[in-house]
JSON list of C-alpha atoms and ligand atoms in Angstrom, two decimals:
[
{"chain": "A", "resi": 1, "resn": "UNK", "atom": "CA", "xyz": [98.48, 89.12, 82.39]},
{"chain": "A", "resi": 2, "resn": "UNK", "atom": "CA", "xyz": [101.24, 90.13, 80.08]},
{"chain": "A", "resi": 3, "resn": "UNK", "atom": "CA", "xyz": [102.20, 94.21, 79.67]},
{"chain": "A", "resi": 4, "resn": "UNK", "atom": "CA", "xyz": [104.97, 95.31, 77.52]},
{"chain": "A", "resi": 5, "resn": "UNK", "atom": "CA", "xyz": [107.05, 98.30, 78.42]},
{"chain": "A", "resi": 6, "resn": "UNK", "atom": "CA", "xyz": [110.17, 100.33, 78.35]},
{"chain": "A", "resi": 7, "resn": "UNK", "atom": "CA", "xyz": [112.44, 99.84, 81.16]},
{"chain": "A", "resi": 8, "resn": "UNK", "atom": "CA", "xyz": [113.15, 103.20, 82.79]},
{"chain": "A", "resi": 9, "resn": "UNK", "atom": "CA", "xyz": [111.10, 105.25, 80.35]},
{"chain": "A", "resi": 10, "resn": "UNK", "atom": "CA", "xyz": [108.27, 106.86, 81.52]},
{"chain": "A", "resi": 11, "resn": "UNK", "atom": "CA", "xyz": [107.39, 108.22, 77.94]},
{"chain": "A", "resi": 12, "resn": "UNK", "atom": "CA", "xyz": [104.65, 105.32, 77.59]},
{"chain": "A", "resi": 13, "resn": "UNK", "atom": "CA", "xyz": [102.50, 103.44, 79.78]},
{"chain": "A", "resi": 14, "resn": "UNK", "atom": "CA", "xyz": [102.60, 99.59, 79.24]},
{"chain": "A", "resi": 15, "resn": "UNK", "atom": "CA", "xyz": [100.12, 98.34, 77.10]},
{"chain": "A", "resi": 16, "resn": "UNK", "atom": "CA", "xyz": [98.47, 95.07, 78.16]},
{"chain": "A", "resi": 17, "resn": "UNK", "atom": "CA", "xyz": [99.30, 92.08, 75.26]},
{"chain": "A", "resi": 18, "resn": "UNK", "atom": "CA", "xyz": [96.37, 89.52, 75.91]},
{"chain": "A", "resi": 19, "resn": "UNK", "atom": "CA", "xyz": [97.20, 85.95, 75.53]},
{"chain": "A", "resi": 20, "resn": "UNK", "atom": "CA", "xyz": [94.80, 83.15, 75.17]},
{"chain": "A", "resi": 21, "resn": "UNK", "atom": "CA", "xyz": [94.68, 82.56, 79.15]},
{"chain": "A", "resi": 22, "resn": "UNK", "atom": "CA", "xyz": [94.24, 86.40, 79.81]},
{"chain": "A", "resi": 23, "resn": "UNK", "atom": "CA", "xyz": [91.87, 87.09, 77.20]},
{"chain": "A", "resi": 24, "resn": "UNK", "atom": "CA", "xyz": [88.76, 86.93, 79.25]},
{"chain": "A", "resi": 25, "resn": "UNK", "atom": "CA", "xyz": [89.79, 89.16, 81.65]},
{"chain": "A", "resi": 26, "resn": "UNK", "atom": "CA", "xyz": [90.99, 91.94, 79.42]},
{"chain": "A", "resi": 27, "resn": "UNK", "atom": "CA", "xyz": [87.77, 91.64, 77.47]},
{"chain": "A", "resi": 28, "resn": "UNK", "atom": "CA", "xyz": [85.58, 91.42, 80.62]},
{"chain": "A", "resi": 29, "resn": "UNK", "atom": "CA", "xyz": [87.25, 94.69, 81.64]},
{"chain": "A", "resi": 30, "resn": "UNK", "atom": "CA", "xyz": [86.76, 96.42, 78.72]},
{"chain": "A", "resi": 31, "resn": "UNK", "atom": "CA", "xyz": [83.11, 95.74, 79.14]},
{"chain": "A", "resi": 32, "resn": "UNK", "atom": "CA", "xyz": [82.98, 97.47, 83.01]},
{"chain": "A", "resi": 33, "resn": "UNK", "atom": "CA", "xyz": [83.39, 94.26, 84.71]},
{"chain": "A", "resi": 34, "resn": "UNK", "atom": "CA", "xyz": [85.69, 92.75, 86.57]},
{"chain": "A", "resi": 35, "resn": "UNK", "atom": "CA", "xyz": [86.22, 88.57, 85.94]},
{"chain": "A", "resi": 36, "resn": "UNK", "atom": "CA", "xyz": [88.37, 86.25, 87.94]},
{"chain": "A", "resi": 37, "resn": "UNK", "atom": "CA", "xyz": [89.11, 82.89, 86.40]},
{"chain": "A", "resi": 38, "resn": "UNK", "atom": "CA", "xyz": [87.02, 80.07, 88.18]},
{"chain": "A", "resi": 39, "resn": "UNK", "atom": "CA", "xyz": [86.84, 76.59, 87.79]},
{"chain": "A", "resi": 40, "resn": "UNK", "atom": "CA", "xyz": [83.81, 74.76, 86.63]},
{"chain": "A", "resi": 41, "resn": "UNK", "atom": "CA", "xyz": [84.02, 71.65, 88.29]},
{"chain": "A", "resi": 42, "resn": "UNK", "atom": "CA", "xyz": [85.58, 72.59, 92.24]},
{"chain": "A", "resi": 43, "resn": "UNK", "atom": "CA", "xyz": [84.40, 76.31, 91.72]},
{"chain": "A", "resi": 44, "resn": "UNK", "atom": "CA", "xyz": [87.74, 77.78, 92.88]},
{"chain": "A", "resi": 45, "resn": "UNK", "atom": "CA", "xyz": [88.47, 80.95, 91.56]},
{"chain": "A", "resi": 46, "resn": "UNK", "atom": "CA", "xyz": [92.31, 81.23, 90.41]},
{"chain": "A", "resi": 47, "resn": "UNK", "atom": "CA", "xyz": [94.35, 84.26, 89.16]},
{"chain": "A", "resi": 48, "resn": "UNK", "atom": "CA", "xyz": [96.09, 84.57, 87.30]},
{"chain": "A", "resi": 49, "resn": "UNK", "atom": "CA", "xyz": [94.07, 82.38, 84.64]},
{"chain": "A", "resi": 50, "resn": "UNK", "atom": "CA", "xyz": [94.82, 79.27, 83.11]},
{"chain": "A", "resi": 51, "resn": "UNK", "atom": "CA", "xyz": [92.93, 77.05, 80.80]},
{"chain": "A", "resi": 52, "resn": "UNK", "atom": "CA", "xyz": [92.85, 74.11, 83.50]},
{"chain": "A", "resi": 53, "resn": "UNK", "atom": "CA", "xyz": [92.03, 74.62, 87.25]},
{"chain": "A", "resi": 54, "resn": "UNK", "atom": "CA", "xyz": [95.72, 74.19, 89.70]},
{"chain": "A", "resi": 55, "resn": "UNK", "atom": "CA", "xyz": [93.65, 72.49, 91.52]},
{"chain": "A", "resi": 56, "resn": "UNK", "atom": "CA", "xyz": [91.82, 70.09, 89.78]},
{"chain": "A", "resi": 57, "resn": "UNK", "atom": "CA", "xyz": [92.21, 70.22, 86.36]},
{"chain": "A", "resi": 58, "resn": "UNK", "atom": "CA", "xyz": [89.03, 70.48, 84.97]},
{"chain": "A", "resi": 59, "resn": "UNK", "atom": "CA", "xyz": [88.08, 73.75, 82.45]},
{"chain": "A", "resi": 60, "resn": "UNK", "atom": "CA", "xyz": [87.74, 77.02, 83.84]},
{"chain": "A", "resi": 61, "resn": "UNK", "atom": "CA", "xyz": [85.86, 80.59, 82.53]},
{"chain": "A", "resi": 62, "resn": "UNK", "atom": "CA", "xyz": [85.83, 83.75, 83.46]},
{"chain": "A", "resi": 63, "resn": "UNK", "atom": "CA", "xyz": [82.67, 85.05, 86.26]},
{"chain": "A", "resi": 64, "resn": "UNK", "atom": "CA", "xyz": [82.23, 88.23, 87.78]},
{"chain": "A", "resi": 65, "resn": "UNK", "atom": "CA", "xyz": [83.49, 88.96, 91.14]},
{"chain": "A", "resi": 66, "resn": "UNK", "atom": "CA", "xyz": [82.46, 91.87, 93.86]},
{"chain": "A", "resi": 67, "resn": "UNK", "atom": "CA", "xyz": [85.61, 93.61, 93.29]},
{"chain": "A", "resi": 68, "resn": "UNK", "atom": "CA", "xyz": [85.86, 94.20, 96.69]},
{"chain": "A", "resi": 69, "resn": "UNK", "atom": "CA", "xyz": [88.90, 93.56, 98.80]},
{"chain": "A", "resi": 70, "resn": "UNK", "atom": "CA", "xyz": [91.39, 94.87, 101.28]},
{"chain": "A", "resi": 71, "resn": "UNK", "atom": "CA", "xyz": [95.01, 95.74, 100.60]},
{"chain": "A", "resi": 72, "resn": "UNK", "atom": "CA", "xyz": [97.48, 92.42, 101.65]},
{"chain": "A", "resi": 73, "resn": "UNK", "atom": "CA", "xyz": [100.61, 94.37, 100.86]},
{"chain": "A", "resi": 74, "resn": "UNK", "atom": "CA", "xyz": [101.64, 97.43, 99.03]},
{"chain": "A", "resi": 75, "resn": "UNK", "atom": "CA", "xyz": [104.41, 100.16, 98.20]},
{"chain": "A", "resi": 76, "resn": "UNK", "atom": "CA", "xyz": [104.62, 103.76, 97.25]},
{"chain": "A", "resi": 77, "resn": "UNK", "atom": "CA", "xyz": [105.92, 104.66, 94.33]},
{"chain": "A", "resi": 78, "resn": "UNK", "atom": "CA", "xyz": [108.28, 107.76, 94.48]},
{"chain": "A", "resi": 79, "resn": "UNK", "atom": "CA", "xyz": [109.87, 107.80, 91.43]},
{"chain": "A", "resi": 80, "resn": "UNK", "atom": "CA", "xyz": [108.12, 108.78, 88.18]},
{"chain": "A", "resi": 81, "resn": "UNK", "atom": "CA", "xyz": [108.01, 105.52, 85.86]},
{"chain": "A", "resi": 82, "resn": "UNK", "atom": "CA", "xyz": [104.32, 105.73, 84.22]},
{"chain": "A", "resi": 83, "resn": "UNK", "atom": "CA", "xyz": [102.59, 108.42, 82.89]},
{"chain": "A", "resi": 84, "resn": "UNK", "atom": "CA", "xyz": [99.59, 109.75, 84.44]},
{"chain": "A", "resi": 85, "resn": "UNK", "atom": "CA", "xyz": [100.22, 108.58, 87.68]},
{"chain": "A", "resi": 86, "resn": "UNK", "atom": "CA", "xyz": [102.53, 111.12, 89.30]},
{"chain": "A", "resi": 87, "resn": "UNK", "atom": "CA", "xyz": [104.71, 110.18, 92.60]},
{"chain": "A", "resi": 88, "resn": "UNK", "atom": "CA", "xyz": [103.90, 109.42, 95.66]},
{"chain": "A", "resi": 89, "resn": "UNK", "atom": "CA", "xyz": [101.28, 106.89, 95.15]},
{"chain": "A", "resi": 90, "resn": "UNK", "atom": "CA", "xyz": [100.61, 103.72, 95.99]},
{"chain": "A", "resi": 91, "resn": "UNK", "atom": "CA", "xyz": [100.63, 100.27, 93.99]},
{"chain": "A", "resi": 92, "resn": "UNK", "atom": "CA", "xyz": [98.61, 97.47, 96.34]},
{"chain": "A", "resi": 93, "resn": "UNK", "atom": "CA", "xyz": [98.25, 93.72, 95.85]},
{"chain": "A", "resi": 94, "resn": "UNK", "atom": "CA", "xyz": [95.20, 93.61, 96.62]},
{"chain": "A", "resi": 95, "resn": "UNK", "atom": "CA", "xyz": [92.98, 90.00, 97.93]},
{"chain": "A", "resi": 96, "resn": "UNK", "atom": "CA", "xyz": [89.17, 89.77, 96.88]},
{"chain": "A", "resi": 97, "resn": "UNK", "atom": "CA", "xyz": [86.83, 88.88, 99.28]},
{"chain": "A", "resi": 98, "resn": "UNK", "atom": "CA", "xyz": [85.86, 86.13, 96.94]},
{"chain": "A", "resi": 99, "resn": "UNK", "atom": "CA", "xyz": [88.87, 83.93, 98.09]},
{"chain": "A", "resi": 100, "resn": "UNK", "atom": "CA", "xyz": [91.57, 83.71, 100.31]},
{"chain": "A", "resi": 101, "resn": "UNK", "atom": "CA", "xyz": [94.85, 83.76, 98.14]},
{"chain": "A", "resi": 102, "resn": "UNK", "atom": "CA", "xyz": [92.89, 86.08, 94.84]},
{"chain": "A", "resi": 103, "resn": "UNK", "atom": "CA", "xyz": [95.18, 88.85, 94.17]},
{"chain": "A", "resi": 104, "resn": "UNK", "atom": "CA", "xyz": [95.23, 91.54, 92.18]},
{"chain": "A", "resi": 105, "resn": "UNK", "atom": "CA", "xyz": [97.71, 94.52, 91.58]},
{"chain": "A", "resi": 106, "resn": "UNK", "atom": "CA", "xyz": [96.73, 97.95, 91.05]},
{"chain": "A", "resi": 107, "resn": "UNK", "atom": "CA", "xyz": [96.94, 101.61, 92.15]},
{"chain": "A", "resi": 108, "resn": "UNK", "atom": "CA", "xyz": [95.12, 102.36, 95.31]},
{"chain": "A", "resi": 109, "resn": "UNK", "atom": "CA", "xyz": [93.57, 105.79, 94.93]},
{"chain": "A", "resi": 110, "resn": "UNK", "atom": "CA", "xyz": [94.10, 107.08, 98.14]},
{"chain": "A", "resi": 111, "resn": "UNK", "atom": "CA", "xyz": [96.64, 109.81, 100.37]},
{"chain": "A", "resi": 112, "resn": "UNK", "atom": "CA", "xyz": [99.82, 107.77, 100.26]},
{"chain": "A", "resi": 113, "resn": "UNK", "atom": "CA", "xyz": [100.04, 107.94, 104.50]},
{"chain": "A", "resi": 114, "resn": "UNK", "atom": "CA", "xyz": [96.54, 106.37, 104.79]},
{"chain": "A", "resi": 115, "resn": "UNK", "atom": "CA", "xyz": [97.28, 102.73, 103.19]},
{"chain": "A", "resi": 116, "resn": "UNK", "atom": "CA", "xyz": [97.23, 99.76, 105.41]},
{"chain": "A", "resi": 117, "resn": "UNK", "atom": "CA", "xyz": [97.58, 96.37, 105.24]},
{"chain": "A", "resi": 118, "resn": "UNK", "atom": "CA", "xyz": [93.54, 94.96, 105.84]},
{"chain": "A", "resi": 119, "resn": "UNK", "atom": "CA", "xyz": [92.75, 98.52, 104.31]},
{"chain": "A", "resi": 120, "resn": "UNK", "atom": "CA", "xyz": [88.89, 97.50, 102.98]},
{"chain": "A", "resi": 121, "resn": "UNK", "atom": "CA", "xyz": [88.78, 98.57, 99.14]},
{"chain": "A", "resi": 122, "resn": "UNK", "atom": "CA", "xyz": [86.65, 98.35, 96.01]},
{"chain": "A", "resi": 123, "resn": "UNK", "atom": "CA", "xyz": [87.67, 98.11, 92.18]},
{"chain": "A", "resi": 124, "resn": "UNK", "atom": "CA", "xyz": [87.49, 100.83, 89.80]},
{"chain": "A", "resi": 125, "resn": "UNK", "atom": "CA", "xyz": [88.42, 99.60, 85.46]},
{"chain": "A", "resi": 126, "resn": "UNK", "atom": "CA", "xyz": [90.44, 102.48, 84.23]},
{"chain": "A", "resi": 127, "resn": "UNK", "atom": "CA", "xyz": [91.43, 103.59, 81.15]},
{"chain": "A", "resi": 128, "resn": "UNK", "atom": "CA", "xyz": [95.32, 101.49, 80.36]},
{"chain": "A", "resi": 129, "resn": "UNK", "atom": "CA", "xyz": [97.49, 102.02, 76.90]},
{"chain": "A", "resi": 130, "resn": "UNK", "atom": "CA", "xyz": [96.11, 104.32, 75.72]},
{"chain": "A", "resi": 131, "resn": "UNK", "atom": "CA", "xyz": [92.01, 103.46, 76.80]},
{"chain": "A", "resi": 132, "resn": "UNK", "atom": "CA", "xyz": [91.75, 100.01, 74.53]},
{"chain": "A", "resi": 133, "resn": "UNK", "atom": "CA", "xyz": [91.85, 98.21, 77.98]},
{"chain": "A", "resi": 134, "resn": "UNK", "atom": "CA", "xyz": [90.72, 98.82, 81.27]},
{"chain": "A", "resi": 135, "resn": "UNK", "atom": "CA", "xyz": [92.41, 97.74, 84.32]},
{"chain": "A", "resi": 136, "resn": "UNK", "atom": "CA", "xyz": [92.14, 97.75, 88.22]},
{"chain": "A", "resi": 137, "resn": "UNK", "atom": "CA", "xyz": [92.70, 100.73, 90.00]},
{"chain": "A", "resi": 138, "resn": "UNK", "atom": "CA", "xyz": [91.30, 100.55, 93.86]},
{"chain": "A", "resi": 139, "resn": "UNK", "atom": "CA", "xyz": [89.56, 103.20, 96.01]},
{"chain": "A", "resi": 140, "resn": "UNK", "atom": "CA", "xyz": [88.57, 102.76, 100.04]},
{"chain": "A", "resi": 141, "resn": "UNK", "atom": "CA", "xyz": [85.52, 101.45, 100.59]},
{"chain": "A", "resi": 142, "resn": "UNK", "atom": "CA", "xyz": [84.25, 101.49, 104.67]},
{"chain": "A", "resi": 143, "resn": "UNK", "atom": "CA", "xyz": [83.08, 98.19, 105.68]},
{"chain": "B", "resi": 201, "resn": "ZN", "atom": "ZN1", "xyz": [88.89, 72.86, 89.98]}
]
């Protein structure tokens, strides 16, 4: 995944710039639906994509996943830097329950003092760059 942006402005949200390995996932989420690359041969999921599986080397596509997860790490955000999200909030790397190691980063819709690490959360696409892309936000899901 590639964004462009403005250091230090907060003026503009970053735009995501697809490239031909991040393609699939930016159209994927445009449709409503969140895809993790995943290898056609081993059937390991990998993020971020890459034409080849790390692990074996064979081709990969893009499938659906659960979009279901709990927070692995996270921060709050206390200084204004992207418009429409206003201070404190939290950003969390989040891991799918689809594989140990399948991260992704996003904000987690919740009150900043209620974020833990093993939190159990679930994917929501919102509007980025002005609405041509969606991307993954997170809300708390009970198990
Ligand atoms: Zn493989």
């Amino acid at each position: 995944m590639t964004t462009t942006s403005d250091p230090g402005a907060v003026t503009r949200a970053p735009v995501p710039v697809p490239d031909a390995d991040s393609a699939g996932f930016w159209e994927s989420t445009r449709d409503g639906v969140l895809s993790i690359d995943r290898c056609t041969q081993c059937r390991r999921w990998q993020h971020p994509p890459l034409e080849a599986c790390r692990h074996c080397g064979q081709p990969t596509r893009f499938e659906p996943v659960s979009g279901r997860g709990e927070v692995f790490s996270f921060i709050v955000v206390r200084q204004p830097t992207v418009p429409g999200h206003e201070p404190p909030y939290v950003v969390g790397l989040v891991e799918l329950a689809e594989q140990s190691g399948i991260r992704l980063t996003g904000v987690v819709r919740a009150p900043v003092d209620a974020v833990h690490i093993g939190m159990p959360v679930e994917v929501r696409l919102m509007p980025v760059g002005g609405g041509e892309f969606r991307g993954p936000e997170f809300v708390p899901v009970s198990r």
